[in-house]
């Protein structure tokens, strides 16, 4: 389950922030998860609480911000919605697509004490 490794590095980022910005507790974490990021939001929630246990973010709320997928279609010369990375352009059926949104996995915001 690669979500576990992702959550571990997320906790590392949070702990580094805590040292730099001198906060002692995290109340909530907002995490952007793109539809094309190959990350299971519920698995992230589960892993985060497992990894955060006993640490600075142990009691933090884990808020998921879903980002839908989008791509630039070279044939249509426009941005089109994309549900899966391997999906064709919904307009022309072509595969000349460049993903422009939906592959993110990042901490958007922290609410801290
Ligand atoms: Zn197209």
PDB file of N, CA and C and ligand atoms in Angstrom:
ATOM      1  N   UNK A   1       0.858  -1.203   0.000  1.00  0.00           N
ATOM      2  CA  UNK A   1       0.000   0.000   0.000  1.00  0.00           C
ATOM      3  C   UNK A   1       0.891   1.248   0.000  1.00  0.00           C
ATOM      4  N   UNK A   2       0.958   1.959  -1.116  1.00  0.00           N
ATOM      5  CA  UNK A   2       1.903   3.085  -1.172  1.00  0.00           C
ATOM      6  C   UNK A   2       1.376   4.314  -0.445  1.00  0.00           C
ATOM      7  N   UNK A   3       0.093   4.276  -0.073  1.00  0.00           N
ATOM      8  CA  UNK A   3      -0.462   5.376   0.721  1.00  0.00           C
ATOM      9  C   UNK A   3       0.282   5.544   2.046  1.00  0.00           C
ATOM     10  N   UNK A   4       0.747   4.411   2.613  1.00  0.00           N
ATOM     11  CA  UNK A   4       1.459   4.467   3.891  1.00  0.00           C
ATOM     12  C   UNK A   4       2.736   5.298   3.760  1.00  0.00           C
ATOM     13  N   UNK A   5       3.496   5.052   2.699  1.00  0.00           N
ATOM     14  CA  UNK A   5       4.730   5.807   2.469  1.00  0.00           C
ATOM     15  C   UNK A   5       4.420   7.286   2.219  1.00  0.00           C
ATOM     16  N   UNK A   6       3.335   7.532   1.481  1.00  0.00           N
ATOM     17  CA  UNK A   6       2.954   8.919   1.204  1.00  0.00           C
ATOM     18  C   UNK A   6       2.589   9.648   2.493  1.00  0.00           C
ATOM     19  N   UNK A   7       1.885   8.945   3.373  1.00  0.00           N
ATOM     20  CA  UNK A   7       1.506   9.565   4.648  1.00  0.00           C
ATOM     21  C   UNK A   7       2.721   9.790   5.536  1.00  0.00           C
ATOM     22  N   UNK A   8       3.670   8.876   5.486  1.00  0.00           N
ATOM     23  CA  UNK A   8       4.888   9.064   6.273  1.00  0.00           C
ATOM     24  C   UNK A   8       5.632  10.318   5.843  1.00  0.00           C
ATOM     25  N   UNK A   9       5.724  10.541   4.532  1.00  0.00           N
ATOM     26  CA  UNK A   9       6.437  11.752   4.107  1.00  0.00           C
ATOM     27  C   UNK A   9       5.604  12.994   4.403  1.00  0.00           C
ATOM     28  N   UNK A  10       4.287  12.843   4.403  1.00  0.00           N
ATOM     29  CA  UNK A  10       3.430  13.969   4.755  1.00  0.00           C
ATOM     30  C   UNK A  10       3.636  14.382   6.219  1.00  0.00           C
ATOM     31  N   UNK A  11       3.742  13.378   7.083  1.00  0.00           N
ATOM     32  CA  UNK A  11       3.984  13.659   8.506  1.00  0.00           C
ATOM     33  C   UNK A  11       5.357  14.315   8.689  1.00  0.00           C
ATOM     34  N   UNK A  12       6.340  13.863   7.915  1.00  0.00           N
ATOM     35  CA  UNK A  12       7.669  14.481   7.998  1.00  0.00           C
ATOM     36  C   UNK A  12       7.608  15.964   7.644  1.00  0.00           C
ATOM     37  N   UNK A  13       6.839  16.274   6.599  1.00  0.00           N
ATOM     38  CA  UNK A  13       6.684  17.679   6.189  1.00  0.00           C
ATOM     39  C   UNK A  13       6.025  18.476   7.312  1.00  0.00           C
ATOM     40  N   UNK A  14       4.994  17.898   7.912  1.00  0.00           N
ATOM     41  CA  UNK A  14       4.272  18.591   8.980  1.00  0.00           C
ATOM     42  C   UNK A  14       5.183  18.825  10.182  1.00  0.00           C
ATOM     43  N   UNK A  15       6.001  17.822  10.524  1.00  0.00           N
ATOM     44  CA  UNK A  15       6.878  17.980  11.682  1.00  0.00           C
ATOM     45  C   UNK A  15       7.970  19.019  11.433  1.00  0.00           C
ATOM     46  N   UNK A  16       8.431  19.086  10.177  1.00  0.00           N
ATOM     47  CA  UNK A  16       9.420  20.103   9.830  1.00  0.00           C
ATOM     48  C   UNK A  16       8.792  21.502   9.943  1.00  0.00           C
ATOM     49  N   UNK A  17       7.563  21.622   9.437  1.00  0.00           N
ATOM     50  CA  UNK A  17       6.840  22.887   9.556  1.00  0.00           C
ATOM     51  C   UNK A  17       6.667  23.289  11.017  1.00  0.00           C
ATOM     52  N   UNK A  18       6.360  22.294  11.849  1.00  0.00           N
ATOM     53  CA  UNK A  18       6.144  22.560  13.275  1.00  0.00           C
ATOM     54  C   UNK A  18       7.401  23.128  13.916  1.00  0.00           C
ATOM     55  N   UNK A  19       8.566  22.566  13.535  1.00  0.00           N
ATOM     56  CA  UNK A  19       9.831  23.076  14.078  1.00  0.00           C
ATOM     57  C   UNK A  19      10.098  24.497  13.592  1.00  0.00           C
ATOM     58  N   UNK A  20       9.884  24.720  12.281  1.00  0.00           N
ATOM     59  CA  UNK A  20      10.174  26.031  11.697  1.00  0.00           C
ATOM     60  C   UNK A  20       9.227  27.110  12.216  1.00  0.00           C
ATOM     61  N   UNK A  21       7.965  26.734  12.376  1.00  0.00           N
ATOM     62  CA  UNK A  21       6.963  27.750  12.710  1.00  0.00           C
ATOM     63  C   UNK A  21       6.515  27.687  14.164  1.00  0.00           C
ATOM     64  N   UNK A  22       7.124  26.801  14.928  1.00  0.00           N
ATOM     65  CA  UNK A  22       6.892  26.718  16.367  1.00  0.00           C
ATOM     66  C   UNK A  22       5.436  26.509  16.746  1.00  0.00           C
ATOM     67  N   UNK A  23       4.802  25.528  16.130  1.00  0.00           N
ATOM     68  CA  UNK A  23       3.495  25.152  16.658  1.00  0.00           C
ATOM     69  C   UNK A  23       3.601  23.758  17.265  1.00  0.00           C
ATOM     70  N   UNK A  24       2.704  23.474  18.213  1.00  0.00           N
ATOM     71  CA  UNK A  24       2.846  22.257  19.007  1.00  0.00           C
ATOM     72  C   UNK A  24       1.796  21.200  18.679  1.00  0.00           C
ATOM     73  N   UNK A  25       0.744  21.617  17.973  1.00  0.00           N
ATOM     74  CA  UNK A  25      -0.323  20.670  17.720  1.00  0.00           C
ATOM     75  C   UNK A  25      -1.005  21.019  16.396  1.00  0.00           C
ATOM     76  N   UNK A  26      -1.397  19.995  15.691  1.00  0.00           N
ATOM     77  CA  UNK A  26      -2.112  20.207  14.434  1.00  0.00           C
ATOM     78  C   UNK A  26      -3.572  19.829  14.650  1.00  0.00           C
ATOM     79  N   UNK A  27      -4.468  20.779  14.361  1.00  0.00           N
ATOM     80  CA  UNK A  27      -5.896  20.517  14.534  1.00  0.00           C
ATOM     81  C   UNK A  27      -6.495  19.859  13.296  1.00  0.00           C
ATOM     82  N   UNK A  28      -6.045  20.290  12.140  1.00  0.00           N
ATOM     83  CA  UNK A  28      -6.613  19.761  10.900  1.00  0.00           C
ATOM     84  C   UNK A  28      -5.611  19.863   9.757  1.00  0.00           C
ATOM     85  N   UNK A  29      -5.718  18.921   8.865  1.00  0.00           N
ATOM     86  CA  UNK A  29      -4.862  18.899   7.682  1.00  0.00           C
ATOM     87  C   UNK A  29      -5.768  18.816   6.461  1.00  0.00           C
ATOM     88  N   UNK A  30      -5.599  19.742   5.530  1.00  0.00           N
ATOM     89  CA  UNK A  30      -6.322  19.674   4.268  1.00  0.00           C
ATOM     90  C   UNK A  30      -5.384  19.139   3.200  1.00  0.00           C
ATOM     91  N   UNK A  31      -5.786  18.060   2.592  1.00  0.00           N
ATOM     92  CA  UNK A  31      -4.931  17.431   1.591  1.00  0.00           C
ATOM     93  C   UNK A  31      -5.660  17.373   0.249  1.00  0.00           C
ATOM     94  N   UNK A  32      -5.016  17.911  -0.750  1.00  0.00           N
ATOM     95  CA  UNK A  32      -5.566  17.856  -2.103  1.00  0.00           C
ATOM     96  C   UNK A  32      -5.207  16.523  -2.737  1.00  0.00           C
ATOM     97  N   UNK A  33      -6.226  15.802  -3.187  1.00  0.00           N
ATOM     98  CA  UNK A  33      -5.985  14.526  -3.848  1.00  0.00           C
ATOM     99  C   UNK A  33      -6.628  14.570  -5.234  1.00  0.00           C
ATOM    100  N   UNK A  34      -5.802  14.481  -6.242  1.00  0.00           N
ATOM    101  CA  UNK A  34      -6.288  14.529  -7.609  1.00  0.00           C
ATOM    102  C   UNK A  34      -6.904  13.209  -8.030  1.00  0.00           C
ATOM    103  N   UNK A  35      -7.888  13.291  -8.923  1.00  0.00           N
ATOM    104  CA  UNK A  35      -8.564  12.090  -9.414  1.00  0.00           C
ATOM    105  C   UNK A  35      -7.615  11.177 -10.188  1.00  0.00           C
ATOM    106  N   UNK A  36      -6.505  11.722 -10.683  1.00  0.00           N
ATOM    107  CA  UNK A  36      -5.576  10.933 -11.486  1.00  0.00           C
ATOM    108  C   UNK A  36      -4.309  10.560 -10.717  1.00  0.00           C
ATOM    109  N   UNK A  37      -4.336  10.749  -9.404  1.00  0.00           N
ATOM    110  CA  UNK A  37      -3.096  10.613  -8.634  1.00  0.00           C
ATOM    111  C   UNK A  37      -2.785   9.185  -8.195  1.00  0.00           C
ATOM    112  N   UNK A  38      -3.636   8.226  -8.523  1.00  0.00           N
ATOM    113  CA  UNK A  38      -3.450   6.825  -8.110  1.00  0.00           C
ATOM    114  C   UNK A  38      -3.438   6.676  -6.599  1.00  0.00           C
ATOM    115  N   UNK A  39      -4.161   7.559  -5.927  1.00  0.00           N
ATOM    116  CA  UNK A  39      -4.219   7.492  -4.479  1.00  0.00           C
ATOM    117  C   UNK A  39      -5.672   7.289  -4.064  1.00  0.00           C
ATOM    118  N   UNK A  40      -5.858   6.374  -3.161  1.00  0.00           N
ATOM    119  CA  UNK A  40      -7.192   6.064  -2.667  1.00  0.00           C
ATOM    120  C   UNK A  40      -7.487   6.965  -1.472  1.00  0.00           C
ATOM    121  N   UNK A  41      -8.428   7.909  -1.589  1.00  0.00           N
ATOM    122  CA  UNK A  41      -8.648   8.859  -0.493  1.00  0.00           C
ATOM    123  C   UNK A  41      -8.920   8.190   0.859  1.00  0.00           C
ATOM    124  N   UNK A  42      -9.736   7.142   0.869  1.00  0.00           N
ATOM    125  CA  UNK A  42     -10.048   6.510   2.156  1.00  0.00           C
ATOM    126  C   UNK A  42      -8.833   5.773   2.726  1.00  0.00           C
ATOM    127  N   UNK A  43      -8.001   5.221   1.853  1.00  0.00           N
ATOM    128  CA  UNK A  43      -6.764   4.580   2.307  1.00  0.00           C
ATOM    129  C   UNK A  43      -5.829   5.631   2.900  1.00  0.00           C
ATOM    130  N   UNK A  44      -5.812   6.824   2.292  1.00  0.00           N
ATOM    131  CA  UNK A  44      -4.992   7.914   2.816  1.00  0.00           C
ATOM    132  C   UNK A  44      -5.452   8.291   4.221  1.00  0.00           C
ATOM    133  N   UNK A  45      -6.761   8.372   4.392  1.00  0.00           N
ATOM    134  CA  UNK A  45      -7.305   8.748   5.694  1.00  0.00           C
ATOM    135  C   UNK A  45      -6.888   7.719   6.761  1.00  0.00           C
ATOM    136  N   UNK A  46      -7.008   6.450   6.394  1.00  0.00           N
ATOM    137  CA  UNK A  46      -6.662   5.369   7.310  1.00  0.00           C
ATOM    138  C   UNK A  46      -5.167   5.400   7.649  1.00  0.00           C
ATOM    139  N   UNK A  47      -4.336   5.512   6.630  1.00  0.00           N
ATOM    140  CA  UNK A  47      -2.887   5.499   6.840  1.00  0.00           C
ATOM    141  C   UNK A  47      -2.432   6.714   7.621  1.00  0.00           C
ATOM    142  N   UNK A  48      -3.073   7.854   7.331  1.00  0.00           N
ATOM    143  CA  UNK A  48      -2.654   9.070   8.022  1.00  0.00           C
ATOM    144  C   UNK A  48      -2.846   8.929   9.526  1.00  0.00           C
ATOM    145  N   UNK A  49      -3.995   8.407   9.947  1.00  0.00           N
ATOM    146  CA  UNK A  49      -4.222   8.293  11.385  1.00  0.00           C
ATOM    147  C   UNK A  49      -3.288   7.259  11.997  1.00  0.00           C
ATOM    148  N   UNK A  50      -2.929   6.224  11.224  1.00  0.00           N
ATOM    149  CA  UNK A  50      -1.972   5.228  11.729  1.00  0.00           C
ATOM    150  C   UNK A  50      -0.587   5.840  11.900  1.00  0.00           C
ATOM    151  N   UNK A  51      -0.156   6.600  10.909  1.00  0.00           N
ATOM    152  CA  UNK A  51       1.189   7.192  10.938  1.00  0.00           C
ATOM    153  C   UNK A  51       1.264   8.343  11.947  1.00  0.00           C
ATOM    154  N   UNK A  52       0.162   9.088  12.065  1.00  0.00           N
ATOM    155  CA  UNK A  52       0.154  10.264  12.945  1.00  0.00           C
ATOM    156  C   UNK A  52       0.071   9.883  14.415  1.00  0.00           C
ATOM    157  N   UNK A  53      -0.302   8.658  14.688  1.00  0.00           N
ATOM    158  CA  UNK A  53      -0.517   8.201  16.064  1.00  0.00           C
ATOM    159  C   UNK A  53       0.660   8.533  16.977  1.00  0.00           C
ATOM    160  N   UNK A  54       0.350   9.213  18.093  1.00  0.00           N
ATOM    161  CA  UNK A  54       1.379   9.535  19.071  1.00  0.00           C
ATOM    162  C   UNK A  54       2.220  10.752  18.722  1.00  0.00           C
ATOM    163  N   UNK A  55       1.967  11.339  17.566  1.00  0.00           N
ATOM    164  CA  UNK A  55       2.768  12.492  17.147  1.00  0.00           C
ATOM    165  C   UNK A  55       1.989  13.797  17.208  1.00  0.00           C
ATOM    166  N   UNK A  56       2.562  14.784  16.564  1.00  0.00           N
ATOM    167  CA  UNK A  56       2.019  16.147  16.615  1.00  0.00           C
ATOM    168  C   UNK A  56       0.645  16.268  15.945  1.00  0.00           C
ATOM    169  N   UNK A  57       0.388  15.384  14.994  1.00  0.00           N
ATOM    170  CA  UNK A  57      -0.881  15.446  14.255  1.00  0.00           C
ATOM    171  C   UNK A  57      -1.822  14.302  14.641  1.00  0.00           C
ATOM    172  N   UNK A  58      -1.587  13.750  15.839  1.00  0.00           N
ATOM    173  CA  UNK A  58      -2.334  12.560  16.257  1.00  0.00           C
ATOM    174  C   UNK A  58      -3.848  12.779  16.258  1.00  0.00           C
ATOM    175  N   UNK A  59      -4.287  13.968  16.695  1.00  0.00           N
ATOM    176  CA  UNK A  59      -5.726  14.204  16.792  1.00  0.00           C
ATOM    177  C   UNK A  59      -6.253  15.071  15.659  1.00  0.00           C
ATOM    178  N   UNK A  60      -5.444  15.243  14.645  1.00  0.00           N
ATOM    179  CA  UNK A  60      -5.833  16.150  13.565  1.00  0.00           C
ATOM    180  C   UNK A  60      -6.972  15.575  12.716  1.00  0.00           C
ATOM    181  N   UNK A  61      -7.862  16.466  12.293  1.00  0.00           N
ATOM    182  CA  UNK A  61      -8.879  16.076  11.318  1.00  0.00           C
ATOM    183  C   UNK A  61      -8.201  15.958   9.970  1.00  0.00           C
ATOM    184  N   UNK A  62      -8.568  14.950   9.224  1.00  0.00           N
ATOM    185  CA  UNK A  62      -7.973  14.753   7.905  1.00  0.00           C
ATOM    186  C   UNK A  62      -9.023  15.130   6.865  1.00  0.00           C
ATOM    187  N   UNK A  63      -8.847  16.291   6.259  1.00  0.00           N
ATOM    188  CA  UNK A  63      -9.839  16.800   5.310  1.00  0.00           C
ATOM    189  C   UNK A  63      -9.338  16.589   3.893  1.00  0.00           C
ATOM    190  N   UNK A  64     -10.142  15.889   3.114  1.00  0.00           N
ATOM    191  CA  UNK A  64      -9.736  15.594   1.742  1.00  0.00           C
ATOM    192  C   UNK A  64     -10.376  16.600   0.788  1.00  0.00           C
ATOM    193  N   UNK A  65      -9.550  17.214  -0.021  1.00  0.00           N
ATOM    194  CA  UNK A  65     -10.028  18.132  -1.049  1.00  0.00           C
ATOM    195  C   UNK A  65      -9.829  17.426  -2.389  1.00  0.00           C
ATOM    196  N   UNK A  66     -10.922  17.020  -3.006  1.00  0.00           N
ATOM    197  CA  UNK A  66     -10.806  16.291  -4.272  1.00  0.00           C
ATOM    198  C   UNK A  66     -10.592  17.260  -5.428  1.00  0.00           C
ATOM    199  N   UNK A  67      -9.670  16.895  -6.296  1.00  0.00           N
ATOM    200  CA  UNK A  67      -9.404  17.703  -7.480  1.00  0.00           C
ATOM    201  C   UNK A  67      -9.729  16.836  -8.692  1.00  0.00           C
ATOM    202  N   UNK A  68     -10.632  17.308  -9.562  1.00  0.00           N
ATOM    203  CA  UNK A  68     -10.972  16.467 -10.708  1.00  0.00           C
ATOM    204  C   UNK A  68      -9.917  16.593 -11.802  1.00  0.00           C
ATOM    205  N   UNK A  69      -9.875  15.569 -12.630  1.00  0.00           N
ATOM    206  CA  UNK A  69      -8.863  15.519 -13.664  1.00  0.00           C
ATOM    207  C   UNK A  69      -9.210  16.368 -14.877  1.00  0.00           C
ATOM    208  N   UNK A  70      -8.182  16.914 -15.498  1.00  0.00           N
ATOM    209  CA  UNK A  70      -8.369  17.661 -16.739  1.00  0.00           C
ATOM    210  C   UNK A  70      -7.117  17.507 -17.588  1.00  0.00           C
ATOM    211  N   UNK A  71      -7.290  17.638 -18.874  1.00  0.00           N
ATOM    212  CA  UNK A  71      -6.151  17.521 -19.781  1.00  0.00           C
ATOM    213  C   UNK A  71      -6.317  18.480 -20.953  1.00  0.00           C
ATOM    214  N   UNK A  72      -5.184  18.839 -21.530  1.00  0.00           N
ATOM    215  CA  UNK A  72      -5.177  19.650 -22.746  1.00  0.00           C
ATOM    216  C   UNK A  72      -5.152  18.683 -23.918  1.00  0.00           C
ATOM    217  N   UNK A  73      -6.178  18.782 -24.790  1.00  0.00           N
ATOM    218  CA  UNK A  73      -6.211  17.923 -25.962  1.00  0.00           C
ATOM    219  C   UNK A  73      -5.583  18.666 -27.134  1.00  0.00           C
ATOM    220  N   UNK A  74      -4.546  18.067 -27.709  1.00  0.00           N
ATOM    221  CA  UNK A  74      -3.843  18.743 -28.803  1.00  0.00           C
ATOM    222  C   UNK A  74      -4.677  18.766 -30.072  1.00  0.00           C
ATOM    223  N   UNK A  75      -5.526  17.759 -30.265  1.00  0.00           N
ATOM    224  CA  UNK A  75      -6.367  17.745 -31.460  1.00  0.00           C
ATOM    225  C   UNK A  75      -7.478  18.781 -31.373  1.00  0.00           C
ATOM    226  N   UNK A  76      -8.108  18.879 -30.198  1.00  0.00           N
ATOM    227  CA  UNK A  76      -9.211  19.835 -30.028  1.00  0.00           C
ATOM    228  C   UNK A  76      -8.707  21.238 -29.678  1.00  0.00           C
ATOM    229  N   UNK A  77      -7.452  21.352 -29.270  1.00  0.00           N
ATOM    230  CA  UNK A  77      -6.888  22.617 -28.800  1.00  0.00           C
ATOM    231  C   UNK A  77      -7.701  23.236 -27.678  1.00  0.00           C
ATOM    232  N   UNK A  78      -8.079  22.385 -26.727  1.00  0.00           N
ATOM    233  CA  UNK A  78      -8.787  22.908 -25.558  1.00  0.00           C
ATOM    234  C   UNK A  78      -8.619  21.963 -24.377  1.00  0.00           C
ATOM    235  N   UNK A  79      -9.017  22.448 -23.218  1.00  0.00           N
ATOM    236  CA  UNK A  79      -8.965  21.646 -22.015  1.00  0.00           C
ATOM    237  C   UNK A  79     -10.229  20.809 -21.909  1.00  0.00           C
ATOM    238  N   UNK A  80     -10.049  19.528 -21.629  1.00  0.00           N
ATOM    239  CA  UNK A  80     -11.207  18.628 -21.521  1.00  0.00           C
ATOM    240  C   UNK A  80     -11.147  17.907 -20.168  1.00  0.00           C
ATOM    241  N   UNK A  81     -12.312  17.496 -19.647  1.00  0.00           N
ATOM    242  CA  UNK A  81     -12.302  16.736 -18.390  1.00  0.00           C
ATOM    243  C   UNK A  81     -11.762  15.329 -18.609  1.00  0.00           C
ATOM    244  N   UNK A  82     -11.083  14.801 -17.605  1.00  0.00           N
ATOM    245  CA  UNK A  82     -10.467  13.486 -17.728  1.00  0.00           C
ATOM    246  C   UNK A  82     -10.718  12.697 -16.442  1.00  0.00           C
ATOM    247  N   UNK A  83     -11.414  11.575 -16.578  1.00  0.00           N
ATOM    248  CA  UNK A  83     -11.765  10.789 -15.396  1.00  0.00           C
ATOM    249  C   UNK A  83     -10.647   9.833 -15.010  1.00  0.00           C
ATOM    250  N   UNK A  84      -9.906   9.353 -15.995  1.00  0.00           N
ATOM    251  CA  UNK A  84      -8.808   8.418 -15.751  1.00  0.00           C
ATOM    252  C   UNK A  84      -7.630   8.810 -16.617  1.00  0.00           C
ATOM    253  N   UNK A  85      -6.442   8.468 -16.117  1.00  0.00           N
ATOM    254  CA  UNK A  85      -5.237   8.822 -16.844  1.00  0.00           C
ATOM    255  C   UNK A  85      -5.191   8.186 -18.243  1.00  0.00           C
ATOM    256  N   UNK A  86      -5.738   6.980 -18.352  1.00  0.00           N
ATOM    257  CA  UNK A  86      -5.646   6.251 -19.621  1.00  0.00           C
ATOM    258  C   UNK A  86      -6.831   6.533 -20.547  1.00  0.00           C
ATOM    259  N   UNK A  87      -7.745   7.397 -20.120  1.00  0.00           N
ATOM    260  CA  UNK A  87      -8.950   7.642 -20.909  1.00  0.00           C
ATOM    261  C   UNK A  87      -8.658   8.524 -22.118  1.00  0.00           C
ATOM    262  N   UNK A  88      -9.414   8.346 -23.192  1.00  0.00           N
ATOM    263  CA  UNK A  88      -9.249   9.224 -24.358  1.00  0.00           C
ATOM    264  C   UNK A  88      -9.964  10.554 -24.154  1.00  0.00           C
ATOM    265  N   UNK A  89      -9.737  11.480 -25.060  1.00  0.00           N
ATOM    266  CA  UNK A  89     -10.443  12.761 -25.034  1.00  0.00           C
ATOM    267  C   UNK A  89     -11.940  12.506 -25.188  1.00  0.00           C
ATOM    268  N   UNK A  90     -12.773  13.049 -24.292  1.00  0.00           N
ATOM    269  CA  UNK A  90     -14.225  12.805 -24.388  1.00  0.00           C
ATOM    270  C   UNK A  90     -14.851  13.450 -25.632  1.00  0.00           C
ATOM    271  N   UNK A  91     -14.178  14.386 -26.241  1.00  0.00           N
ATOM    272  CA  UNK A  91     -14.739  15.058 -27.417  1.00  0.00           C
ATOM    273  C   UNK A  91     -14.359  14.374 -28.728  1.00  0.00           C
ATOM    274  N   UNK A  92     -13.051  14.131 -28.924  1.00  0.00           N
ATOM    275  CA  UNK A  92     -12.613  13.598 -30.211  1.00  0.00           C
ATOM    276  C   UNK A  92     -12.178  12.135 -30.138  1.00  0.00           C
ATOM    277  N   UNK A  93     -12.071  11.587 -28.912  1.00  0.00           N
ATOM    278  CA  UNK A  93     -11.673  10.194 -28.767  1.00  0.00           C
ATOM    279  C   UNK A  93     -10.181   9.959 -28.942  1.00  0.00           C
ATOM    280  N   UNK A  94      -9.439  11.032 -29.096  1.00  0.00           N
ATOM    281  CA  UNK A  94      -7.992  10.905 -29.307  1.00  0.00           C
ATOM    282  C   UNK A  94      -7.218  10.758 -28.009  1.00  0.00           C
ATOM    283  N   UNK A  95      -5.925  10.428 -28.163  1.00  0.00           N
ATOM    284  CA  UNK A  95      -5.082  10.199 -26.986  1.00  0.00           C
ATOM    285  C   UNK A  95      -3.946  11.217 -26.875  1.00  0.00           C
ATOM    286  N   UNK A  96      -4.030  12.283 -27.666  1.00  0.00           N
ATOM    287  CA  UNK A  96      -2.962  13.295 -27.581  1.00  0.00           C
ATOM    288  C   UNK A  96      -3.275  14.282 -26.466  1.00  0.00           C
ATOM    289  N   UNK A  97      -3.167  13.769 -25.229  1.00  0.00           N
ATOM    290  CA  UNK A  97      -3.602  14.534 -24.073  1.00  0.00           C
ATOM    291  C   UNK A  97      -2.435  14.815 -23.142  1.00  0.00           C
ATOM    292  N   UNK A  98      -2.455  15.996 -22.609  1.00  0.00           N
ATOM    293  CA  UNK A  98      -1.464  16.395 -21.615  1.00  0.00           C
ATOM    294  C   UNK A  98      -2.220  16.732 -20.333  1.00  0.00           C
ATOM    295  N   UNK A  99      -1.976  15.961 -19.284  1.00  0.00           N
ATOM    296  CA  UNK A  99      -2.703  16.180 -18.032  1.00  0.00           C
ATOM    297  C   UNK A  99      -2.371  17.554 -17.452  1.00  0.00           C
ATOM    298  N   UNK A 100      -3.392  18.330 -17.164  1.00  0.00           N
ATOM    299  CA  UNK A 100      -3.162  19.670 -16.607  1.00  0.00           C
ATOM    300  C   UNK A 100      -3.658  19.788 -15.169  1.00  0.00           C
ATOM    301  N   UNK A 101      -4.519  18.894 -14.741  1.00  0.00           N
ATOM    302  CA  UNK A 101      -5.009  18.922 -13.364  1.00  0.00           C
ATOM    303  C   UNK A 101      -5.436  17.525 -12.957  1.00  0.00           C
ATOM    304  N   UNK A 102      -5.337  17.254 -11.661  1.00  0.00           N
ATOM    305  CA  UNK A 102      -5.826  15.976 -11.160  1.00  0.00           C
ATOM    306  C   UNK A 102      -4.736  15.016 -10.748  1.00  0.00           C
ATOM    307  N   UNK A 103      -3.453  15.380 -10.945  1.00  0.00           N
ATOM    308  CA  UNK A 103      -2.404  14.460 -10.484  1.00  0.00           C
ATOM    309  C   UNK A 103      -1.753  14.946  -9.186  1.00  0.00           C
ATOM    310  N   UNK A 104      -2.406  15.910  -8.524  1.00  0.00           N
ATOM    311  CA  UNK A 104      -1.783  16.437  -7.320  1.00  0.00           C
ATOM    312  C   UNK A 104      -2.045  15.581  -6.084  1.00  0.00           C
ATOM    313  N   UNK A 105      -1.077  15.591  -5.217  1.00  0.00           N
ATOM    314  CA  UNK A 105      -1.231  15.049  -3.872  1.00  0.00           C
ATOM    315  C   UNK A 105      -0.388  15.952  -3.004  1.00  0.00           C
ATOM    316  N   UNK A 106      -1.029  16.859  -2.304  1.00  0.00           N
ATOM    317  CA  UNK A 106      -0.235  17.778  -1.492  1.00  0.00           C
ATOM    318  C   UNK A 106      -1.047  18.336  -0.326  1.00  0.00           C
ATOM    319  N   UNK A 107      -0.295  18.766   0.665  1.00  0.00           N
ATOM    320  CA  UNK A 107      -0.918  19.412   1.809  1.00  0.00           C
ATOM    321  C   UNK A 107      -1.294  20.815   1.387  1.00  0.00           C
ATOM    322  N   UNK A 108      -2.576  21.121   1.483  1.00  0.00           N
ATOM    323  CA  UNK A 108      -3.046  22.423   1.049  1.00  0.00           C
ATOM    324  C   UNK A 108      -2.977  23.416   2.191  1.00  0.00           C
ATOM    325  N   UNK A 109      -3.344  22.946   3.370  1.00  0.00           N
ATOM    326  CA  UNK A 109      -3.430  23.847   4.497  1.00  0.00           C
ATOM    327  C   UNK A 109      -3.321  23.085   5.814  1.00  0.00           C
ATOM    328  N   UNK A 110      -2.781  23.729   6.805  1.00  0.00           N
ATOM    329  CA  UNK A 110      -2.739  23.159   8.151  1.00  0.00           C
ATOM    330  C   UNK A 110      -3.431  24.109   9.106  1.00  0.00           C
ATOM    331  N   UNK A 111      -4.209  23.531  10.005  1.00  0.00           N
ATOM    332  CA  UNK A 111      -4.764  24.349  11.083  1.00  0.00           C
ATOM    333  C   UNK A 111      -4.036  23.933  12.342  1.00  0.00           C
ATOM    334  N   UNK A 112      -3.372  24.873  12.976  1.00  0.00           N
ATOM    335  CA  UNK A 112      -2.469  24.514  14.071  1.00  0.00           C
ATOM    336  C   UNK A 112      -2.745  25.328  15.336  1.00  0.00           C
ATOM    337  N   UNK A 113      -2.212  24.850  16.434  1.00  0.00           N
ATOM    338  CA  UNK A 113      -2.245  25.577  17.698  1.00  0.00           C
ATOM    339  C   UNK A 113      -0.887  26.184  17.960  1.00  0.00           C
TER     340      UNK A 113
HETATM  341 ZN1  LIG B   1      -9.933  16.014 -28.259  1.00  0.00          ZN
END
